[in-house]
Coordinates of C-alpha atoms and ligand atoms in Angstrom, one line a residue:
X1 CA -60.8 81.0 148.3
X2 CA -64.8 79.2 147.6
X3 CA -65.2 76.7 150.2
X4 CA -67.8 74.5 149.1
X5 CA -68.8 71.7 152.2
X6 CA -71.0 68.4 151.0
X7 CA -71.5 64.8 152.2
X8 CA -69.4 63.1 149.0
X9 CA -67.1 64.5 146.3
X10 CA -66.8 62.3 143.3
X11 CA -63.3 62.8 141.7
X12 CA -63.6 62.3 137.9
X13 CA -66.8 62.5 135.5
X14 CA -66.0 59.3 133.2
X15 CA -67.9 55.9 133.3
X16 CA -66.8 55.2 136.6
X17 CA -67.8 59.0 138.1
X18 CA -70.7 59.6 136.0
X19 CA -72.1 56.6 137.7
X20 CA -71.2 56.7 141.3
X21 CA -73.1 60.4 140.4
X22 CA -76.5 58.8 139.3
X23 CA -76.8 56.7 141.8
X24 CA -76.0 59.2 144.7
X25 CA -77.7 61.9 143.3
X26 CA -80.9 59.9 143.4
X27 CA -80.4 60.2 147.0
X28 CA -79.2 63.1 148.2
X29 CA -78.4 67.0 146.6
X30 CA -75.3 66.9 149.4
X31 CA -72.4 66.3 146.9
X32 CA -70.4 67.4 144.0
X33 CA -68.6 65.8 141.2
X34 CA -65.3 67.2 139.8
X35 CA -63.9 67.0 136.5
X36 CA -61.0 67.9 135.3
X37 CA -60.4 68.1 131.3
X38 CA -63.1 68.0 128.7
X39 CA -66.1 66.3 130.0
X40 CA -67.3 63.0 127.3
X41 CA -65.6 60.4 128.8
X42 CA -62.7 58.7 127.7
X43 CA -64.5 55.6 126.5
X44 CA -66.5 57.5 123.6
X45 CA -63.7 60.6 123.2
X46 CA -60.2 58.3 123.3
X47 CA -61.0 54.9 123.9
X48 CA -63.3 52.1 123.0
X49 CA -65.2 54.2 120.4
X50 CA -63.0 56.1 118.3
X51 CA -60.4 53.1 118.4
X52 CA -63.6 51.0 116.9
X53 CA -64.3 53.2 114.5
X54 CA -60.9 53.1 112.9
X55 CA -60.7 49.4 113.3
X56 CA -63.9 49.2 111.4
X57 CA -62.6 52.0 108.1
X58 CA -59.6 49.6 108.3
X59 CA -61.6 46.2 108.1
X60 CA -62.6 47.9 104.7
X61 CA -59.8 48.3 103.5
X62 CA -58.8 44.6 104.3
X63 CA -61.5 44.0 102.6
X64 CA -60.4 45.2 99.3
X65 CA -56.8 43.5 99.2
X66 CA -58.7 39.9 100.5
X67 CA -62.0 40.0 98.5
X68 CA -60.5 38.6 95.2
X69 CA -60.0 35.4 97.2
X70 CA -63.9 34.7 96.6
X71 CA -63.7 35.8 93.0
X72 CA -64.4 39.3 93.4
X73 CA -61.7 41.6 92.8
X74 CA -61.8 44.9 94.0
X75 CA -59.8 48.0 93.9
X76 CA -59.8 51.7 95.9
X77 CA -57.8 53.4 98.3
X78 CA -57.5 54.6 101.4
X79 CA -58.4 58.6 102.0
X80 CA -56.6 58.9 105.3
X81 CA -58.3 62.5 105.5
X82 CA -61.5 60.8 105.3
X83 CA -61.0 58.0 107.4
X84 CA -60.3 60.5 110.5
X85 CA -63.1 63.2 109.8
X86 CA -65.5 60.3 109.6
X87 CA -64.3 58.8 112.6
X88 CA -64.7 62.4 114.5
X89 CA -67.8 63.0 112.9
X90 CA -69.2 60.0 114.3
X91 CA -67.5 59.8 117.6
X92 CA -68.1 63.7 118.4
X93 CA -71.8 63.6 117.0
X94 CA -73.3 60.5 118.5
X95 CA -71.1 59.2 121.3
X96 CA -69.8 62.3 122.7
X97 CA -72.7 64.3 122.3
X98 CA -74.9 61.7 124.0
X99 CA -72.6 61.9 127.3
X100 CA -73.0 65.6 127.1
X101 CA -76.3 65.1 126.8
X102 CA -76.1 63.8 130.4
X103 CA -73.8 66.4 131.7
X104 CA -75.6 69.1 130.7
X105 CA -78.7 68.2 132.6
X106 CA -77.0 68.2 136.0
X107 CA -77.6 71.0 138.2
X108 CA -74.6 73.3 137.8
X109 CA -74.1 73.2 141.8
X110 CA -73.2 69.6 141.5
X111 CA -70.3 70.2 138.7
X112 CA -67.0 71.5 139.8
X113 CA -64.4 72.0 137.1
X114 CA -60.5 72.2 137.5
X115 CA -58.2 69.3 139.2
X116 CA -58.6 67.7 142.3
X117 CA -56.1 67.1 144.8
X118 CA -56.3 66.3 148.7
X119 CA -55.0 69.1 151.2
X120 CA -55.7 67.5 154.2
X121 CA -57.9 64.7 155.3
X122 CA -61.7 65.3 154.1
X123 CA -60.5 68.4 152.0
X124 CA -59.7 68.8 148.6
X125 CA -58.0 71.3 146.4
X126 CA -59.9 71.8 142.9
X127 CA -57.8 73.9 140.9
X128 CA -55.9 77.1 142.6
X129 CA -59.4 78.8 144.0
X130 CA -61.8 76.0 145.3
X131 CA -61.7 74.2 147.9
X132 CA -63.7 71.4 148.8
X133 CA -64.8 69.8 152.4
X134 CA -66.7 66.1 152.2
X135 CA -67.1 63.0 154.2
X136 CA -66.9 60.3 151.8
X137 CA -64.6 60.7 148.4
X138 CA -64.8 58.3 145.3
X139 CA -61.9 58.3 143.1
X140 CA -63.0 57.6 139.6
X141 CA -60.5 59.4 138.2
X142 CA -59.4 57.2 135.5
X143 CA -55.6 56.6 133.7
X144 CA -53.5 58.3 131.8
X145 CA -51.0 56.7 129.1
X146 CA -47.4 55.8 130.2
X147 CA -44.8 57.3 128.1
X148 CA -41.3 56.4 129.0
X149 CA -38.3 59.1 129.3
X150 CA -36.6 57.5 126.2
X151 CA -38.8 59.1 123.9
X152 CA -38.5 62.7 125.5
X153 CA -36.1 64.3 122.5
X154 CA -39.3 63.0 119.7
X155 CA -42.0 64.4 121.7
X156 CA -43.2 66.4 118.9
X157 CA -43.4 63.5 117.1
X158 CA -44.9 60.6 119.7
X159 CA -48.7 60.3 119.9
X160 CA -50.9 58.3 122.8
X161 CA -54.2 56.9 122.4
X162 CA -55.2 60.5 124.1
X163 CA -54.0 62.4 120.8
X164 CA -53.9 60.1 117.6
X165 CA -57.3 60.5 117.4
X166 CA -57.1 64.2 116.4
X167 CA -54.8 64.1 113.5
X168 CA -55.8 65.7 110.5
X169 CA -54.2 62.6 108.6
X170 CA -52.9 59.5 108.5
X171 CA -49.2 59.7 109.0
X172 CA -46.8 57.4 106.1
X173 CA -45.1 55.4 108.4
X174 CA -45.6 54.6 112.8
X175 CA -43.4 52.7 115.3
X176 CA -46.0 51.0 117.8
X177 CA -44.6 50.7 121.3
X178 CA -46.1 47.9 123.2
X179 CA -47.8 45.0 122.4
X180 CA -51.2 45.2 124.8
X181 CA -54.7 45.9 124.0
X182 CA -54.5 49.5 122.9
X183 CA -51.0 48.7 120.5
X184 CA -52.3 45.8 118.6
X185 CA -55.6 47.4 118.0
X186 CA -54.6 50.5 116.7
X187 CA -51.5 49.0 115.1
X188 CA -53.2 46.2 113.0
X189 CA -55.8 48.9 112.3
X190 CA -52.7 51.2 110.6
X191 CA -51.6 48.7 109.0
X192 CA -54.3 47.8 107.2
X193 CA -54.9 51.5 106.3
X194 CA -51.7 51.4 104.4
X195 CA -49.7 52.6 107.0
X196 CA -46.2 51.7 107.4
X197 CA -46.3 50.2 110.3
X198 CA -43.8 48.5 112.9
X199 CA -44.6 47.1 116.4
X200 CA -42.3 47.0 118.7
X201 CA -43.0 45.3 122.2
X202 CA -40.8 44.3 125.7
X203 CA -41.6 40.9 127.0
X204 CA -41.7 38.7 123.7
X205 CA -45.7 37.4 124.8
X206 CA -48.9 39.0 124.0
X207 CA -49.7 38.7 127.5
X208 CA -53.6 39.2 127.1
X209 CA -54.0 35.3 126.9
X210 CA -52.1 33.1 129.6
X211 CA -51.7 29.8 127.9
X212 CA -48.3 29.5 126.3
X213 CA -49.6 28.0 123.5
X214 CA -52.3 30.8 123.2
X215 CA -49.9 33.2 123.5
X216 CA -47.1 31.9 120.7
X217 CA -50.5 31.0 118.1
X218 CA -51.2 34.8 118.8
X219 CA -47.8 36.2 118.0
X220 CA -47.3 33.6 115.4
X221 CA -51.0 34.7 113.6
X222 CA -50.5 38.6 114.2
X223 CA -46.6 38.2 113.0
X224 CA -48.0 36.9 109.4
X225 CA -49.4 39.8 108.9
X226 CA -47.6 42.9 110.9
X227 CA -44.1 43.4 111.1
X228 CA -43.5 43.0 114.8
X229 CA -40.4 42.5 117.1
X230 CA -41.5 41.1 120.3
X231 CA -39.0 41.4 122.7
X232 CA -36.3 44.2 123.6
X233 CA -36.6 47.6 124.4
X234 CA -36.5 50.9 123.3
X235 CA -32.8 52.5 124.0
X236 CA -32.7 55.9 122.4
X237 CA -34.5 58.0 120.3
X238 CA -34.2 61.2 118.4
X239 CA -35.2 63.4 115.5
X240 CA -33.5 64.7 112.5
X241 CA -35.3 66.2 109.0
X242 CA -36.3 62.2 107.8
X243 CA -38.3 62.0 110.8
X244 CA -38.0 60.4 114.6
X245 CA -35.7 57.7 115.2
X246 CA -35.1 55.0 117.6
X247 CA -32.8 52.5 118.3
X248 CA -34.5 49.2 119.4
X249 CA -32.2 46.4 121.2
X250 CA -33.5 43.1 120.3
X251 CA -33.1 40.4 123.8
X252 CA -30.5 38.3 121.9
X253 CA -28.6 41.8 122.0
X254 CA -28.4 42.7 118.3
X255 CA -29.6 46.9 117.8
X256 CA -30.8 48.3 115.3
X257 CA -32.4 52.5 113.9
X258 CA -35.4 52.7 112.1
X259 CA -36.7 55.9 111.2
X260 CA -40.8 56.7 110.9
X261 CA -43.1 59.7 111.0
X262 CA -44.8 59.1 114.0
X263 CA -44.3 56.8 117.0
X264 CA -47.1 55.5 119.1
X265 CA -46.6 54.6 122.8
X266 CA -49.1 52.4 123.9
X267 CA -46.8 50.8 126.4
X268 CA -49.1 50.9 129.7
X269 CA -51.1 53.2 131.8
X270 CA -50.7 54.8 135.0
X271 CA -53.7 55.2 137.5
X272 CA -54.4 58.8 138.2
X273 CA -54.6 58.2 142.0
X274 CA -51.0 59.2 142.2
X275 CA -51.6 62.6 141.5
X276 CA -54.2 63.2 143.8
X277 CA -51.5 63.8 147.1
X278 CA -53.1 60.8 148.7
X279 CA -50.0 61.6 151.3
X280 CA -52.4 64.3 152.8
X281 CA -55.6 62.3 152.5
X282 CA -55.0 61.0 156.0
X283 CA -54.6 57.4 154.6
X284 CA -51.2 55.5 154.8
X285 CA -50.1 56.4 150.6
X286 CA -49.4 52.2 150.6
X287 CA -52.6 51.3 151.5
X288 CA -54.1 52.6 147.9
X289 CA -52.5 49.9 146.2
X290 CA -54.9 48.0 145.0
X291 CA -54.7 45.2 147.7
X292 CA -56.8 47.2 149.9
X293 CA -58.9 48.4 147.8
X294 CA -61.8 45.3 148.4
X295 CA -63.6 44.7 144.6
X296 CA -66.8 43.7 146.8
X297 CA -67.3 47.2 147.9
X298 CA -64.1 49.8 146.3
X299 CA -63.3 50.9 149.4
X300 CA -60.0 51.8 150.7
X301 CA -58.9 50.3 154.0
X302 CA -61.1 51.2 156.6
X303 CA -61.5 54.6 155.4
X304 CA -64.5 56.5 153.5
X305 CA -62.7 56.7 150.7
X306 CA -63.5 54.6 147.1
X307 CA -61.9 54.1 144.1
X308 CA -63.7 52.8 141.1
X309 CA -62.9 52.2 137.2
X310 CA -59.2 52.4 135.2
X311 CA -58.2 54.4 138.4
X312 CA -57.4 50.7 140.5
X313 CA -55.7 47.8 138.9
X314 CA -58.6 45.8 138.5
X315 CA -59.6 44.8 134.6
X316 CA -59.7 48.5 133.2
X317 CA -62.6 47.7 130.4
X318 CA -65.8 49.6 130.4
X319 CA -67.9 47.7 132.1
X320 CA -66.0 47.1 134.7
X321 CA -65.7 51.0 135.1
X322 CA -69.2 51.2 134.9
X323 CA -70.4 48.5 138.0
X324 CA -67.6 50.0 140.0
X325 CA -69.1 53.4 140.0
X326 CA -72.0 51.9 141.0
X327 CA -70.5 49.9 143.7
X328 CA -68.4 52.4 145.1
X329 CA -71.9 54.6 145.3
X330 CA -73.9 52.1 146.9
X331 CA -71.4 51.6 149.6
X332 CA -70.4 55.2 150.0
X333 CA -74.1 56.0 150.4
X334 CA -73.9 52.9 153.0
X335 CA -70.9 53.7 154.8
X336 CA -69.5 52.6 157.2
X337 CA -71.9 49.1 156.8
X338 CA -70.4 47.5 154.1
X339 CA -72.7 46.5 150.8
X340 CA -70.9 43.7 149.0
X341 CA -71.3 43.1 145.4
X342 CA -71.1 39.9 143.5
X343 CA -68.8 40.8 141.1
X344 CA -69.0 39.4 137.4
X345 CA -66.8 37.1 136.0
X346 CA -63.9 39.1 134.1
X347 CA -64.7 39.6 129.8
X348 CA -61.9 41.4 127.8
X349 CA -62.1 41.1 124.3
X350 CA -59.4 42.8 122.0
X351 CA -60.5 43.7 118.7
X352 CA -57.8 42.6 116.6
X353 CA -58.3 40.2 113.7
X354 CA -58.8 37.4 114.9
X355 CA -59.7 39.0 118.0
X356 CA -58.8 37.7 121.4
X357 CA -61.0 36.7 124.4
X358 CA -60.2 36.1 128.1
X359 CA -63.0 35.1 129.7
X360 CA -63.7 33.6 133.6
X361 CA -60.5 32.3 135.1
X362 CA -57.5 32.7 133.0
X363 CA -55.2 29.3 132.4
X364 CA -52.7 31.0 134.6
X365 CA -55.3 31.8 136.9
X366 CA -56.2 28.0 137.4
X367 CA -52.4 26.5 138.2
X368 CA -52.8 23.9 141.1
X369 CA -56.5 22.9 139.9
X370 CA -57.9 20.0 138.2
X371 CA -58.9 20.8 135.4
X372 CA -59.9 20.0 131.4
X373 CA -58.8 21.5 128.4
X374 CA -61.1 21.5 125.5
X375 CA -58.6 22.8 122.7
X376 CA -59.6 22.9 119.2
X377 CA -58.4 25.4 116.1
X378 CA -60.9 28.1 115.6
X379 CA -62.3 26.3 112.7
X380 CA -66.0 25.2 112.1
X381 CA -67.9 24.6 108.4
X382 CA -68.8 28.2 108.9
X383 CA -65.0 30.0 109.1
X384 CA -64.3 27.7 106.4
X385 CA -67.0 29.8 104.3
X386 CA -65.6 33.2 105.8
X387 CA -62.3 32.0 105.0
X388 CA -61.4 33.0 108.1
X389 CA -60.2 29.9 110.2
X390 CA -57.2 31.3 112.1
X391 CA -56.4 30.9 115.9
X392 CA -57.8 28.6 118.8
X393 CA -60.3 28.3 121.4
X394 CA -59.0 26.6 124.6
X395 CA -62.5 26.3 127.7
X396 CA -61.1 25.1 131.2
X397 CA -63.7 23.0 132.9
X398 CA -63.3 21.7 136.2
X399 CA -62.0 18.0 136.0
X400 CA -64.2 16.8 138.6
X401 CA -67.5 18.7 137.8
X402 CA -67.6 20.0 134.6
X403 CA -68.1 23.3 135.4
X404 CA -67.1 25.8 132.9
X405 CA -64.6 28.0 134.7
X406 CA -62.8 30.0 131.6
X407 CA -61.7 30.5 128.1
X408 CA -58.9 31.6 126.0
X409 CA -59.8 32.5 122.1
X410 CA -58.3 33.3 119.5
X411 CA -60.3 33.6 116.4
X412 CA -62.5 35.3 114.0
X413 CA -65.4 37.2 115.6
X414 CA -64.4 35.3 119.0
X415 CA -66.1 38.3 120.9
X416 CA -69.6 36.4 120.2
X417 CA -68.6 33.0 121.4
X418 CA -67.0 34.9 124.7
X419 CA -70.2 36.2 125.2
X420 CA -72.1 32.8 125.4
X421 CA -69.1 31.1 127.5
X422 CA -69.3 34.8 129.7
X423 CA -73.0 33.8 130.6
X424 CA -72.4 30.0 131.3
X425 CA -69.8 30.5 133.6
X426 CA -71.8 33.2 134.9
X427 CA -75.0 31.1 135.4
X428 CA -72.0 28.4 136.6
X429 CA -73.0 25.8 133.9
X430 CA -71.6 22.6 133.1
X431 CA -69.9 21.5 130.0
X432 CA -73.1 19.2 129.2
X433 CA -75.6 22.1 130.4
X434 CA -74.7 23.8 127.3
X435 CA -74.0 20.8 125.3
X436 CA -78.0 20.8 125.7
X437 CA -79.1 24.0 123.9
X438 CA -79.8 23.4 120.0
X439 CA -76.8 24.4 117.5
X440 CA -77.9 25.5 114.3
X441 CA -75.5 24.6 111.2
X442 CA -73.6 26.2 110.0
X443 CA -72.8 28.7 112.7
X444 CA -69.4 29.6 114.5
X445 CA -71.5 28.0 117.5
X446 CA -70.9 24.9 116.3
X447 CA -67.3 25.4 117.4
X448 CA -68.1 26.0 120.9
X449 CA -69.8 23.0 121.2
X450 CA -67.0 21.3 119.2
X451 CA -64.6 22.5 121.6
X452 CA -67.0 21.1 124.8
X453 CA -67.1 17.9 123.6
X454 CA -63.4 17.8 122.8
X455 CA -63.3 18.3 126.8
X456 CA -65.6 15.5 127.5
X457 CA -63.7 13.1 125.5
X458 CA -60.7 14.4 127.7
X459 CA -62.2 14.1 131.2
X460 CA -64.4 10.9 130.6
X461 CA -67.4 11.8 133.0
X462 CA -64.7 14.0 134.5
X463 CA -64.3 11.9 137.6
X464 CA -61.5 9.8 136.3
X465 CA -58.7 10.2 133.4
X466 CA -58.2 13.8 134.4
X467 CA -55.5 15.6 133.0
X468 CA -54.0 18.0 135.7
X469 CA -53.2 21.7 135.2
X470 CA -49.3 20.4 135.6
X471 CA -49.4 17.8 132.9
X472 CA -51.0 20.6 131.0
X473 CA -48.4 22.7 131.1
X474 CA -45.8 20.5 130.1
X475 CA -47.7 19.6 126.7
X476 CA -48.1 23.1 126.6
Ligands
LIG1 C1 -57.7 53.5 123.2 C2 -58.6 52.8 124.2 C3 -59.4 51.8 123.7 C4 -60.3 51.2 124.6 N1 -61.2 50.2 124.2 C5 -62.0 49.6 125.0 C6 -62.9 48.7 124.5 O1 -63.0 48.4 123.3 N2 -63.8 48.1 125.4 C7 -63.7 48.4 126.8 O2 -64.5 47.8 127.6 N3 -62.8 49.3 127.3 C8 -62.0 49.9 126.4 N4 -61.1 50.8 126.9 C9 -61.1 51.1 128.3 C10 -62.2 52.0 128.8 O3 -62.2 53.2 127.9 C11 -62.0 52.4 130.2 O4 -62.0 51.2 131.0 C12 -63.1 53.3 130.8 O5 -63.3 54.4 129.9 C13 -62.6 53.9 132.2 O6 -63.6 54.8 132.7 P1 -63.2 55.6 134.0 O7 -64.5 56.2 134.5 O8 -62.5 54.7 135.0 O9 -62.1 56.6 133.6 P2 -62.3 57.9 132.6 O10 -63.4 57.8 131.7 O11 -60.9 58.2 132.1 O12 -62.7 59.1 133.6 C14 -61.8 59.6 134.6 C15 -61.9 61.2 134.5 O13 -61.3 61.7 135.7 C16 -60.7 62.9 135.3 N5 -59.6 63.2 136.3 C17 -58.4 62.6 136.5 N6 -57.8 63.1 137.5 C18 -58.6 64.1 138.0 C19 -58.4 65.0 139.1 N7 -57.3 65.1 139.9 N8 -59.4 65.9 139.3 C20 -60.5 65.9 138.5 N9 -60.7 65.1 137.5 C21 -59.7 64.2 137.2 C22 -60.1 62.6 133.9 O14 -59.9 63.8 133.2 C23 -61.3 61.8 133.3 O15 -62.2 62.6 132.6 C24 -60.2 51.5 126.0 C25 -59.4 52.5 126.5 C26 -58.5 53.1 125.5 C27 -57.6 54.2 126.0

């Protein structure tokens, strides 16, 4: 057995890792980071950029079935074969290659390959013939996709978001499990590809937006154009020569077979964490729930332990991944003063079409404050032009103050107009703070401030005729 001592052991070399690594290699040449699986991170090998790549081939193709609306027709087809070696070619060449660009320059005594597990308290496992001694540990060890028993006699059949990506083609027909992020991208991306496509999801809501009128616009827009059933479950599956089958049971009861190619599960993910034996870390297993795990510093209870990126429970988006590597770095290096971050106000954008936006504090987020809705269609001169006036933008200001404290969108291109709320609630701006900037016409802008004045004319000089979060709901 190698026994390799150091000051810190970083568990995991994706966004999360990589950067806890930069910032405490800069520092000290005490530490290794372990990695287990294909180095290239999961955000440019399985994630944000290969999923945005295919959402971008099949925004093409929408193009050619939508394009006669402005008088010019247009005809093609999709090349499925195409569509995936482009995506590769692009995600392999550029995005993973630049990562392993990084990799490659770290000092091979600071890389450690093979999975990491905890043997006793400040000792890890790596693989069967490593093992590894360290005083502080961050866990950036990422998550993996949730894939439910039911769908064990398909296997061969069900993909994740960890192996679509590699298929040679496009399959005829796909069942979508889930209704989150990762289903309704890839699914509305299918579909548009010519995919047969069905969505199948559990709790009726697309629960990415809070308001309930958000969340029935989004269902009702995304249901116009994809076959989905929103709530049931999944009760059996299986495979005969037509292909897999499963037997979906709607919540009014009522079951029903369909039979497809391929079935998707993007139904969840699990953090990691749990198969690290955290029982043998020397830390109570409950405390790693998230509740201990403080987002001002990602440590663990009062132990030198961190855990940074999709591996907690906290927002699992990319940037996220990448400050909490950082933070988890900055107070391992600390340790045991603590080095608080300000954390950012939450962004999550989903790139369906429209896309979706949750930005600051969620409606459900803000029950039992005063506050004022500014609620408008996503419609402005300018979507008009696009023909592309779908959806809703809802900003939630603080009834007494003003104070921009979140968003819910749902509309065409809504990541840009997230951005700008992302930074006045950032900067903790009022409503008429922003009102203040110049809006050029016609720009999708102008719905922004649109939708802040339709909040001022709600909340007077929001000191009186407030509506409360409680009335809300009920014209909800
Ligand atoms: C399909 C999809 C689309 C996405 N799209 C977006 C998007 O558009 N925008 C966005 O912001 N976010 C998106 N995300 C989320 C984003 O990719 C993640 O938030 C981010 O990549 C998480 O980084 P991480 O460092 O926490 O984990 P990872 O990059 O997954 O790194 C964790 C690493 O740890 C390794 N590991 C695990 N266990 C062990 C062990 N025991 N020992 C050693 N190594 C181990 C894993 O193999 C992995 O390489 C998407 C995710 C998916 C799946």
């Amino acid at each position: 057995m190698k026994t390799i001592n150091v000051e810190y052991a970083i568990i995991g070399a994706g966004t999360s890792g990589l950067g806890a690594y930069s910032k405490i290699s800069r520092k000290t040449d005490s530490l290794v980071m372990i990695q287990d699986g294909p180095y290239g991170t999961t955000c440019a090998r399985v994630g944000c950029m290969p999923s945005k790549l295919l959402i971008t081939a099949a925004d093409y193709a929408h193009h050619l079935y939508t394009s006669e609306f402005f008088g010019v027709p247009a005809s093609g087809r999709v090349d499925g074969r195409k569509v995936l070696e482009r995506l590769r070619r692009e995600r392999d060449q550029r995005f993973v290659a630049n990562n392993l660009r990084y990799v490659n320059k770290i000092p091979a005594h600071h890389k450690l390959e093979g999975r990491a597990r905890f043997i006793a308290p400040g000792q890890l496992r790596v693989g069967e013939s490593v093992e590894v001694n360290a005083k502080k540990f961050i866990l950036a060890c990422g998550s993996r996709p949730a894939v439910s028993e039911v769908f064990e006699p398909v296997m061969a059949r069900v993909l994740t978001s960890d192996t679509f990506f590699e298929l040679e083609d496009l399959p005829r027909s796909i069942a979508v499990i889930g209704m989150g992020v990762i289903a309704l991208e890839l699914g509305q991306a299918l579909h548009r590809l010519g995919v047969e496509t069905t969505i199948y999801g559990r709790s009726g809501k697309i629960n990415a937006l809070t308001h309930p009128a958000m969340q029935r616009e989004a269902l009702d827009t995304l249901g116009t154009e994809l076959d989905i059933y929103p709530s049931g479950q999944v009760v059996s599956a299986w495979e005969d020569t037509e292909g897999a089958w499963i037997e979906y049971e709607k919540s009014n009861g009522q079951r029903f077979s369909r039979v497809f190619d391929r079935i998707l599960v993007a139904a969840g993910r699990l953090s990691n964490v749990d198969r690290l034996g955290m029982e043998h870390a020397g830390v109570d297993f409950t405390e790693v729930d998230s509740a201990t795990v403080d987002p001002q510093t990602m440590r663990c209870s009062d132990y030198p332990i961190f855990i940074a990126g999709d591996a907690t429970d906290h927002l699992p988006v990319w940037h996220e991944a990448f400050d909490e590597g950082r933070i988890a770095a900055d107070n391992a290096l600390s340790y045991p003063e603590p080095v608080p971050a300000e954390r950012r106000p939450p962004l999550m954008v989903i790139f369906t079409d429209p896309q979706i936006a949750i930005i600051g504090q969620s409606f459900r987020q803000l029950e039992g404050r005063e506050i004022v809705i500014g609620d408008l269609p996503f419609t402005s001169p300018r979507h008009v032009v696009w023909n592309k006036d779908q959806g809703r933008i809802q900003v939630y200001l603080d009834a007494r103050t003003g104070v921009i404290l979140g968003a819910e969108l749902l509309g065409y291109q809504a990541e840009h107009l997230a951005h700008l709320l992302a930074l006045a609630i950032t900067h903790g701006m009022t409503a008429e703070q922003v009102l203040s900037m110049p809006v050029y016409h016609p720009s999708a802008e102008e719905l922004l401030r649109d939708v802040l004045m339709d909040a001022r004319g709600k909340g007077g000089k929001f000191a009186s005729e407030n509506i409360t979060h409680s009335k809300i709901d009920r014209l909800a």
